[in-house]
N, CA and C atoms as an extended XYZ file, in Angstrom:
423
Properties=species:S:1:pos:R:3:atomname:S:1:resname:S:1:resid:I:1 pbc="F F F"
N       -18.265       11.588        5.103 N   MET     1
C       -17.836       10.780        6.228 CA  MET     1
C       -16.483       10.042        6.011 C   MET     1
N       -15.745       10.037        7.253 N   ARG     2
C       -14.435        9.690        7.231 CA  ARG     2
C       -14.290        8.423        7.441 C   ARG     2
N       -13.269        7.610        6.798 N   ALA     3
C       -13.186        6.207        6.898 CA  ALA     3
C       -12.758        5.905        8.226 C   ALA     3
N       -13.280        4.681        8.728 N   ALA     4
C       -12.507        4.324       10.066 CA  ALA     4
C       -11.161        4.347       10.294 C   ALA     4
N       -10.672        3.947        9.206 N   ASP     5
C        -8.911        3.919        9.392 CA  ASP     5
C        -8.320        5.270        9.186 C   ASP     5
N        -9.072        6.322        9.190 N   SER     6
C        -8.394        7.688        9.018 CA  SER     6
C        -8.068        8.318       10.293 C   SER     6
N        -8.418        7.872       11.414 N   THR     7
C        -8.209        8.655       12.616 CA  THR     7
C        -6.769        8.817       12.846 C   THR     7
N        -6.516       10.144       13.100 N   ALA     8
C        -5.027       10.704       13.355 CA  ALA     8
C        -4.172       10.512       12.161 C   ALA     8
N        -4.505       10.314       11.018 N   ARG     9
C        -3.663       10.425        9.763 CA  ARG     9
C        -4.075       11.222        8.742 C   ARG     9
N        -3.047       12.008        8.440 N   PRO    10
C        -3.595       12.998        7.232 CA  PRO    10
C        -4.167       12.165        5.931 C   PRO    10
N        -4.934       12.726        5.366 N   GLY    11
C        -5.414       12.297        4.003 CA  GLY    11
C        -4.440       12.622        2.963 C   GLY    11
N        -4.218       11.790        2.037 N   ARG    12
C        -3.356       11.984        0.963 CA  ARG    12
C        -3.789       11.333       -0.362 C   ARG    12
N        -3.628       12.120       -1.329 N   LEU    13
C        -4.011       11.583       -2.508 CA  LEU    13
C        -2.986       10.757       -3.216 C   LEU    13
N        -2.944        9.720       -3.582 N   VAL    14
C        -2.031        8.944       -4.212 CA  VAL    14
C        -2.617        8.677       -5.803 C   VAL    14
N        -1.632        8.914       -6.569 N   TRP    15
C        -2.093        8.793       -8.082 CA  TRP    15
C        -1.827        7.370       -8.295 C   TRP    15
N        -2.724        6.429       -8.736 N   MET    16
C        -2.667        5.052       -8.960 CA  MET    16
C        -3.948        4.429       -9.702 C   MET    16
N        -3.982        3.287       -9.977 N   ASP    17
C        -4.924        2.478      -10.555 CA  ASP    17
C        -6.245        2.611       -9.705 C   ASP    17
N        -7.341        3.279      -10.115 N   THR    18
C        -8.383        3.462       -9.337 CA  THR    18
C        -9.104        2.038       -9.277 C   THR    18
N        -9.250        1.435      -10.180 N   ASP    19
C        -9.936        0.019      -10.100 CA  ASP    19
C        -9.262       -0.897       -9.167 C   ASP    19
N        -8.044       -0.883       -8.983 N   LEU    20
C        -7.272       -1.686       -8.222 CA  LEU    20
C        -7.641       -1.181       -6.658 C   LEU    20
N        -7.602       -0.023       -6.234 N   TRP    21
C        -7.798        0.678       -5.061 CA  TRP    21
C        -9.496        0.489       -4.583 C   TRP    21
N       -10.278        0.660       -5.557 N   LYS    22
C       -11.596        0.892       -5.300 CA  LYS    22
C       -12.500       -0.413       -5.204 C   LYS    22
N       -11.960       -1.337       -6.070 N   GLN    23
C       -12.536       -2.651       -6.375 CA  GLN    23
C       -11.840       -3.812       -5.713 C   GLN    23
N       -10.400       -4.057       -6.313 N   GLN    24
C        -9.793       -5.163       -6.044 CA  GLN    24
C        -9.269       -5.267       -4.616 C   GLN    24
N        -8.545       -4.379       -4.237 N   VAL    25
C        -8.272       -4.056       -2.689 CA  VAL    25
C        -9.375       -4.072       -1.876 C   VAL    25
N       -10.269       -3.334       -2.103 N   LYS    26
C       -11.535       -3.438       -1.438 CA  LYS    26
C       -12.129       -5.004       -1.087 C   LYS    26
N       -12.070       -5.562       -2.147 N   ARG    27
C       -12.715       -6.965       -2.300 CA  ARG    27
C       -11.958       -7.841       -1.210 C   ARG    27
N       -10.560       -7.700       -1.493 N   ARG    28
C        -9.612       -8.453       -0.580 CA  ARG    28
C        -9.523       -8.266        0.643 C   ARG    28
N        -9.718       -6.952        0.948 N   ALA    29
C        -9.920       -6.559        2.549 CA  ALA    29
C       -11.158       -6.918        3.090 C   ALA    29
N       -12.138       -6.937        2.393 N   GLU    30
C       -13.387       -7.431        2.981 CA  GLU    30
C       -13.263       -8.831        3.270 C   GLU    30
N       -12.786       -9.568        2.211 N   ASP    31
C       -12.514      -11.159        2.822 CA  ASP    31
C       -11.543      -11.292        3.880 C   ASP    31
N       -10.895      -10.417        4.107 N   ASP    32
C        -9.863      -10.441        5.279 CA  ASP    32
C       -10.461       -9.833        6.424 C   ASP    32
N       -11.726       -9.412        6.352 N   GLY    33
C       -12.200       -8.842        7.670 CA  GLY    33
C       -11.781       -7.300        7.846 C   GLY    33
N       -11.227       -6.728        6.962 N   LEU    34
C       -10.689       -5.377        6.908 CA  LEU    34
C       -11.354       -4.414        6.068 C   LEU    34
N       -12.614       -4.561        5.759 N   ALA    35
C       -13.392       -3.761        4.771 CA  ALA    35
C       -13.159       -2.414        4.828 C   ALA    35
N       -13.175       -1.820        6.232 N   ARG    36
C       -12.992       -0.226        6.500 CA  ARG    36
C       -11.619        0.044        6.744 C   ARG    36
N       -10.646       -0.725        6.498 N   ALA    37
C        -9.323       -0.395        6.765 CA  ALA    37
C        -8.201       -0.487        5.613 C   ALA    37
N        -8.777       -0.206        4.395 N   ARG    38
C        -7.992       -0.223        3.186 CA  ARG    38
C        -6.576        0.556        3.642 C   ARG    38
N        -6.756        1.730        4.144 N   SER    39
C        -5.417        2.550        4.361 CA  SER    39
C        -4.688        1.863        5.204 C   SER    39
N        -5.147        1.182        6.302 N   ARG    40
C        -4.386        0.364        7.160 CA  ARG    40
C        -3.545       -0.671        6.541 C   ARG    40
N        -4.377       -1.359        5.529 N   VAL    41
C        -3.638       -2.379        4.632 CA  VAL    41
C        -2.457       -1.721        3.922 C   VAL    41
N        -2.647       -0.618        3.230 N   LEU    42
C        -1.517       -0.140        2.533 CA  LEU    42
C        -0.411        0.345        3.523 C   LEU    42
N        -0.831        0.741        4.808 N   GLU    43
C         0.235        1.356        5.580 CA  GLU    43
C         0.928        0.016        6.099 C   GLU    43
N         0.369       -1.124        6.110 N   ALA    44
C         0.950       -2.340        6.692 CA  ALA    44
C         2.152       -2.767        5.630 C   ALA    44
N         1.497       -2.818        4.432 N   LEU    45
C         2.551       -3.155        3.108 CA  LEU    45
C         3.699       -2.339        2.929 C   LEU    45
N         3.444       -0.832        3.046 N   LEU    46
C         4.515        0.029        3.072 CA  LEU    46
C         5.640       -0.141        4.383 C   LEU    46
N         5.124       -0.390        5.472 N   THR    47
C         5.837       -0.644        6.538 CA  THR    47
C         6.799       -1.865        6.297 C   THR    47
N         6.014       -2.841        5.898 N   ALA    48
C         6.862       -4.135        5.453 CA  ALA    48
C         7.894       -3.810        4.613 C   ALA    48
N         7.463       -3.202        3.549 N   TYR    49
C         8.383       -2.983        2.514 CA  TYR    49
C         9.506       -1.895        2.894 C   TYR    49
N         9.460       -1.031        3.515 N   ALA    50
C        10.525       -0.230        4.179 CA  ALA    50
C        11.445       -1.023        5.120 C   ALA    50
N        10.838       -1.865        6.020 N   GLU    51
C        11.536       -2.679        6.876 CA  GLU    51
C        12.369       -3.702        6.065 C   GLU    51
N        11.959       -3.943        4.683 N   GLY    52
C        12.998       -4.971        3.951 CA  GLY    52
C        12.294       -6.370        4.046 C   GLY    52
N        11.179       -6.745        4.760 N   SER    53
C        10.436       -7.944        4.672 CA  SER    53
C         9.597       -8.177        3.631 C   SER    53
N         9.353       -7.195        2.841 N   LEU    54
C         8.477       -7.486        1.589 CA  LEU    54
C         9.202       -6.637        0.405 C   LEU    54
N         9.167       -7.280       -0.877 N   ASP    55
C         9.606       -6.782       -1.825 CA  ASP    55
C         8.597       -5.991       -2.728 C   ASP    55
N         8.912       -5.254       -3.670 N   ALA    56
C         7.926       -4.462       -4.448 CA  ALA    56
C         8.314       -4.882       -5.952 C   ALA    56
N         8.103       -6.033       -6.447 N   PRO    57
C         8.294       -6.467       -7.676 CA  PRO    57
C         7.582       -5.845       -8.850 C   PRO    57
N         8.330       -5.282       -9.726 N   VAL    58
C         7.687       -4.629      -10.845 CA  VAL    58
C         8.023       -5.672      -12.097 C   VAL    58
N         7.030       -6.541      -12.419 N   PRO    59
C         7.234       -7.746      -13.374 CA  PRO    59
C         7.804       -7.052      -14.786 C   PRO    59
N         8.571       -7.807      -15.292 N   ALA    60
C         9.091       -7.581      -16.775 CA  ALA    60
C         7.921       -7.583      -17.720 C   ALA    60
N         7.816       -6.423      -18.620 N   GLY    61
C         6.759       -6.341      -19.369 CA  GLY    61
C         5.379       -5.900      -18.681 C   GLY    61
N         5.589       -5.343      -17.511 N   SER    62
C         4.399       -4.674      -16.637 CA  SER    62
C         3.588       -3.984      -17.473 C   SER    62
N         2.256       -3.981      -17.128 N   THR    63
C         1.301       -3.064      -17.719 CA  THR    63
C         0.964       -2.106      -16.552 C   THR    63
N         1.716       -1.952      -15.667 N   PHE    64
C         1.577       -0.973      -14.484 CA  PHE    64
C         1.570        0.397      -15.116 C   PHE    64
N         0.598        1.266      -14.569 N   GLY    65
C         0.645        2.691      -15.171 CA  GLY    65
C        -0.287        3.020      -16.713 C   GLY    65
N        -0.687        1.566      -17.110 N   THR    66
C        -1.470        1.752      -18.068 CA  THR    66
C        -3.147        1.818      -17.920 C   THR    66
N        -3.354        1.442      -16.689 N   ALA    67
C        -4.644        1.449      -16.346 CA  ALA    67
C        -5.417        2.827      -16.250 C   ALA    67
N        -6.611        2.912      -16.077 N   GLU    68
C        -7.007        4.218      -15.692 CA  GLU    68
C        -6.514        4.744      -14.144 C   GLU    68
N        -5.931        5.670      -14.171 N   ARG    69
C        -5.206        6.142      -12.870 CA  ARG    69
C        -6.145        7.372      -12.312 C   ARG    69
N        -6.148        7.776      -11.061 N   GLY    70
C        -6.590        8.814      -10.514 CA  GLY    70
C        -6.202        9.018       -9.156 C   GLY    70
N        -6.557        9.952       -8.379 N   GLY    71
C        -6.184       10.345       -7.146 CA  GLY    71
C        -7.125        9.591       -6.083 C   GLY    71
N        -6.530        8.582       -5.481 N   CYS    72
C        -7.157        7.869       -4.525 CA  CYS    72
C        -6.800        8.321       -2.951 C   CYS    72
N        -7.753        8.500       -2.201 N   ARG    73
C        -7.574        9.098       -0.836 CA  ARG    73
C        -7.207        8.044       -0.210 C   ARG    73
N        -5.974        8.119        0.717 N   VAL    74
C        -5.624        7.108        1.568 CA  VAL    74
C        -5.281        7.917        2.978 C   VAL    74
N        -5.070        7.082        3.904 N   TYR    75
C        -4.805        7.819        5.313 CA  TYR    75
C        -3.640        7.080        5.794 C   TYR    75
N        -2.541        7.830        5.843 N   LEU    76
C        -1.392        7.045        6.146 CA  LEU    76
C        -0.404        8.034        7.160 C   LEU    76
N         0.392        7.443        8.015 N   ALA    77
C         1.390        8.199        8.730 CA  ALA    77
C         2.358        8.531        7.666 C   ALA    77
N         2.723        9.824        7.944 N   GLU    78
C         3.746       10.500        6.752 CA  GLU    78
C         5.082        9.811        7.086 C   GLU    78
N         5.335        9.278        8.332 N   SER    79
C         6.789        8.692        8.378 CA  SER    79
C         6.740        7.193        7.704 C   SER    79
N         5.594        6.557        7.564 N   VAL    80
C         5.614        5.370        6.746 CA  VAL    80
C         5.951        5.717        5.282 C   VAL    80
N         5.062        6.649        4.808 N   CYS    81
C         5.369        7.025        3.384 CA  CYS    81
C         6.797        7.436        3.025 C   CYS    81
N         7.334        8.289        3.981 N   GLU    82
C         8.646        8.732        3.686 CA  GLU    82
C         9.738        7.590        3.751 C   GLU    82
N         9.570        6.532        4.691 N   ARG    83
C        10.493        5.367        4.767 CA  ARG    83
C        10.331        4.529        3.481 C   ARG    83
N         9.180        4.277        3.100 N   GLY    84
C         8.768        3.413        1.943 CA  GLY    84
C         9.490        4.160        0.725 C   GLY    84
N         9.086        5.342        0.579 N   GLU    85
C         9.481        5.945       -0.684 CA  GLU    85
C        11.101        6.257       -0.719 C   GLU    85
N        11.631        6.352        0.424 N   THR    86
C        13.184        6.368        0.216 CA  THR    86
C        13.788        5.053       -0.401 C   THR    86
N        13.214        3.862        0.245 N   ARG    87
C        13.592        2.608        0.037 CA  ARG    87
C        13.364        2.249       -1.612 C   ARG    87
N        12.284        2.738       -1.974 N   TRP    88
C        11.724        2.645       -3.514 CA  TRP    88
C        12.635        3.313       -4.269 C   TRP    88
N        12.812        4.731       -3.945 N   LYS    89
C        13.907        5.517       -4.701 CA  LYS    89
C        15.198        4.832       -4.892 C   LYS    89
N        15.933        4.488       -3.921 N   ARG    90
C        17.000        3.611       -3.829 CA  ARG    90
C        17.013        2.464       -5.054 C   ARG    90
N        15.960        1.643       -4.557 N   GLN    91
C        15.688        0.434       -5.382 CA  GLN    91
C        15.651        0.624       -6.863 C   GLN    91
N        14.702        1.438       -7.316 N   GLU    92
C        14.542        1.822       -8.774 CA  GLU    92
C        15.516        2.563       -9.355 C   GLU    92
N        16.346        3.383       -8.754 N   GLN    93
C        17.521        4.187       -9.122 CA  GLN    93
C        18.571        2.993       -9.654 C   GLN    93
N        18.556        2.124       -8.773 N   ALA    94
C        19.845        1.073       -8.790 CA  ALA    94
C        19.405        0.182      -10.088 C   ALA    94
N        18.076       -0.180      -10.221 N   ARG    95
C        17.602       -1.326      -11.004 CA  ARG    95
C        17.350       -0.608      -12.226 C   ARG    95
N        16.733        0.616      -12.468 N   ARG    96
C        16.502        0.954      -13.715 CA  ARG    96
C        16.947        2.213      -14.282 C   ARG    96
N        17.623        2.971      -13.195 N   GLY    97
C        18.330        4.376      -13.466 CA  GLY    97
C        17.323        5.468      -13.381 C   GLY    97
N        16.117        5.130      -13.014 N   GLY    98
C        15.179        6.122      -13.050 CA  GLY    98
C        14.386        6.100      -11.714 C   GLY    98
N        13.604        7.109      -11.289 N   VAL    99
C        12.757        6.946      -10.100 CA  VAL    99
C        11.323        7.264      -10.188 C   VAL    99
N        10.576        5.935      -10.304 N   PRO   100
C         8.978        6.277      -10.484 CA  PRO   100
C         8.478        6.725       -9.336 C   PRO   100
N         7.231        7.117       -9.499 N   GLY   101
C         6.531        7.933       -8.307 CA  GLY   101
C         5.874        7.027       -7.114 C   GLY   101
N         5.741        7.631       -6.092 N   PHE   102
C         5.167        7.029       -4.952 CA  PHE   102
C         3.815        6.156       -5.186 C   PHE   102
N         3.077        6.759       -6.327 N   GLY   103
C         1.884        5.896       -6.640 CA  GLY   103
C         2.311        4.451       -7.252 C   GLY   103
N         3.262        4.422       -7.824 N   LEU   104
C         3.549        3.220       -8.464 CA  LEU   104
C         4.020        2.314       -7.445 C   LEU   104
N         4.823        2.522       -6.558 N   LEU   105
C         4.979        1.852       -5.392 CA  LEU   105
C         3.784        1.275       -4.691 C   LEU   105
N         2.721        2.148       -4.212 N   CYS   106
C         1.682        1.642       -3.657 CA  CYS   106
C         1.035        0.751       -4.525 C   CYS   106
N         0.876        0.986       -5.925 N   GLU   107
C         0.104        0.153       -6.887 CA  GLU   107
C         0.726       -1.332       -6.797 C   GLU   107
N         2.009       -1.524       -7.092 N   VAL   108
C         2.843       -2.620       -7.045 CA  VAL   108
C         2.556       -3.445       -5.712 C   VAL   108
N         2.566       -2.827       -4.680 N   LEU   109
C         2.298       -3.563       -3.351 CA  LEU   109
C         0.896       -3.908       -3.138 C   LEU   109
N        -0.079       -3.119       -3.561 N   LEU   110
C        -1.371       -3.285       -3.455 CA  LEU   110
C        -1.876       -4.437       -4.350 C   LEU   110
N        -1.334       -4.563       -5.661 N   ARG   111
C        -1.438       -5.646       -6.497 CA  ARG   111
C        -1.120       -6.795       -5.939 C   ARG   111
N         0.055       -7.028       -5.535 N   GLU   112
C         0.598       -8.276       -4.640 CA  GLU   112
C        -0.463       -8.648       -3.751 C   GLU   112
N        -1.028       -7.834       -2.634 N   TYR   113
C        -2.096       -7.909       -1.648 CA  TYR   113
C        -3.272       -8.687       -2.472 C   TYR   113
N        -3.770       -7.781       -3.339 N   ALA   114
C        -5.196       -8.020       -4.017 CA  ALA   114
C        -5.179       -9.274       -4.907 C   ALA   114
N        -3.808       -9.623       -5.239 N   GLU   115
C        -3.776      -10.937       -6.034 CA  GLU   115
C        -3.428      -12.134       -5.185 C   GLU   115
N        -3.388      -11.929       -3.909 N   GLY   116
C        -3.172      -12.994       -2.827 CA  GLY   116
C        -1.731      -13.400       -2.692 C   GLY   116
N        -0.739      -12.834       -3.448 N   ARG   117
C         0.659      -13.080       -3.148 CA  ARG   117
C         1.297      -12.577       -1.814 C   ARG   117
N         0.594      -11.718       -1.008 N   VAL   118
C         1.020      -11.307        0.265 CA  VAL   118
C        -0.293      -11.419        1.263 C   VAL   118
N         0.105      -11.880        2.424 N   GLU   119
C        -0.606      -12.340        3.564 CA  GLU   119
C        -0.310      -11.004        4.589 C   GLU   119
N        -1.286      -10.541        5.264 N   LEU   120
C        -1.175       -9.342        6.310 CA  LEU   120
C        -1.788      -10.044        7.606 C   LEU   120
N        -1.270       -9.412        8.696 N   ARG   121
C        -1.612       -9.774       10.022 CA  ARG   121
C        -1.671       -8.436       10.525 C   ARG   121
N        -2.789       -7.706       11.024 N   ILE   122
C        -2.896       -6.344       11.475 CA  ILE   122
C        -3.484       -6.525       12.866 C   ILE   122
N        -2.599       -6.013       13.746 N   THR   123
C        -3.223       -6.223       15.095 CA  THR   123
C        -3.174       -4.818       15.805 C   THR   123
N        -4.374       -4.672       16.536 N   ALA   124
C        -4.253       -3.199       17.171 CA  ALA   124
C        -4.049       -3.298       18.615 C   ALA   124
N        -3.454       -2.243       19.254 N   ALA   125
C        -3.087       -2.227       20.630 CA  ALA   125
C        -4.288       -2.153       21.522 C   ALA   125
N        -4.172       -2.977       22.460 N   PRO   126
C        -5.375       -2.972       23.497 CA  PRO   126
C        -5.916       -1.675       23.923 C   PRO   126
N        -7.315       -1.659       24.165 N   ALA   127
C        -8.099       -0.440       24.415 CA  ALA   127
C        -7.397        0.185       25.607 C   ALA   127
N        -7.201        1.547       25.357 N   GLY   128
C        -6.552        2.356       26.538 CA  GLY   128
C        -5.023        2.334       26.564 C   GLY   128
N        -4.699        1.506       25.630 N   SER   129
C        -3.031        1.422       25.610 CA  SER   129
C        -2.712        2.646       24.829 C   SER   129
N        -1.294        3.117       25.057 N   THR   130
C        -0.746        4.257       24.240 CA  THR   130
C         0.155        3.500       23.299 C   THR   130
N         0.257        2.128       23.211 N   GLY   131
C         1.126        1.488       22.028 CA  GLY   131
C         0.688        1.923       20.727 C   GLY   131
N         1.501        1.501       19.856 N   SER   132
C         1.232        1.819       18.471 CA  SER   132
C         0.664        0.251       17.921 C   SER   132
N         0.008        0.393       16.751 N   THR   133
C        -0.566       -0.554       16.096 CA  THR   133
C         0.494       -1.637       15.317 C   THR   133
N         0.534       -2.559       15.619 N   GLY   134
C         1.438       -3.514       14.842 CA  GLY   134
C         1.119       -4.047       13.628 C   GLY   134
N         1.757       -3.710       12.451 N   ASN   135
C         1.614       -4.235       11.294 CA  ASN   135
C         2.607       -5.170       10.582 C   ASN   135
N         2.124       -6.266       10.282 N   THR   136
C         3.303       -7.250        9.473 CA  THR   136
C         2.793       -7.471        8.319 C   THR   136
N         3.664       -7.756        7.369 N   GLY   137
C         3.385       -8.263        5.972 CA  GLY   137
C         4.436       -9.474        5.596 C   GLY   137
N         3.951      -10.339        4.854 N   SER   138
C         4.741      -11.394        4.481 CA  SER   138
C         4.255      -11.933        3.095 C   SER   138
N         5.365      -12.532        2.411 N   MET   139
C         4.965      -13.086        1.115 CA  MET   139
C         4.266      -14.313        1.349 C   MET   139
N         3.367      -14.692        0.533 N   ALA   140
C         2.471      -15.877        0.716 CA  ALA   140
C         3.185      -17.065        0.103 C   ALA   140
N         3.311      -18.016        0.784 N   ALA   141
C         4.080      -19.372        0.603 CA  ALA   141
C         3.403      -19.979       -0.636 C   ALA   141
């Protein structure tokens, strides 16, 4: 059965912390009334990051990448992935001289969301509208 948020978006396996995706983000999304829309949460985070309204901080001494990682199925617009990944590559090349994978970007953004440091407002276009879905992300105050 396909998730409710998979409509018209290709499935993509993202290599990241499976507990983060399947437990922590799921729990936060349920609390936010977005239980069946985890991919939309990630898409909103990536969009906000690509537009520069959200940062993807990798804390010093970070344990990112040490948790059990696996392929997590997400449904994202390819253009959102490309824009987020382009900014991530520029940022990390300048910061560390290396380019970590797309999965780490997703993991960093999702951890910020799961731990309550980012608030999202996801609104859908009115029924029958051909408009796009609006996603905004902001850092919690």
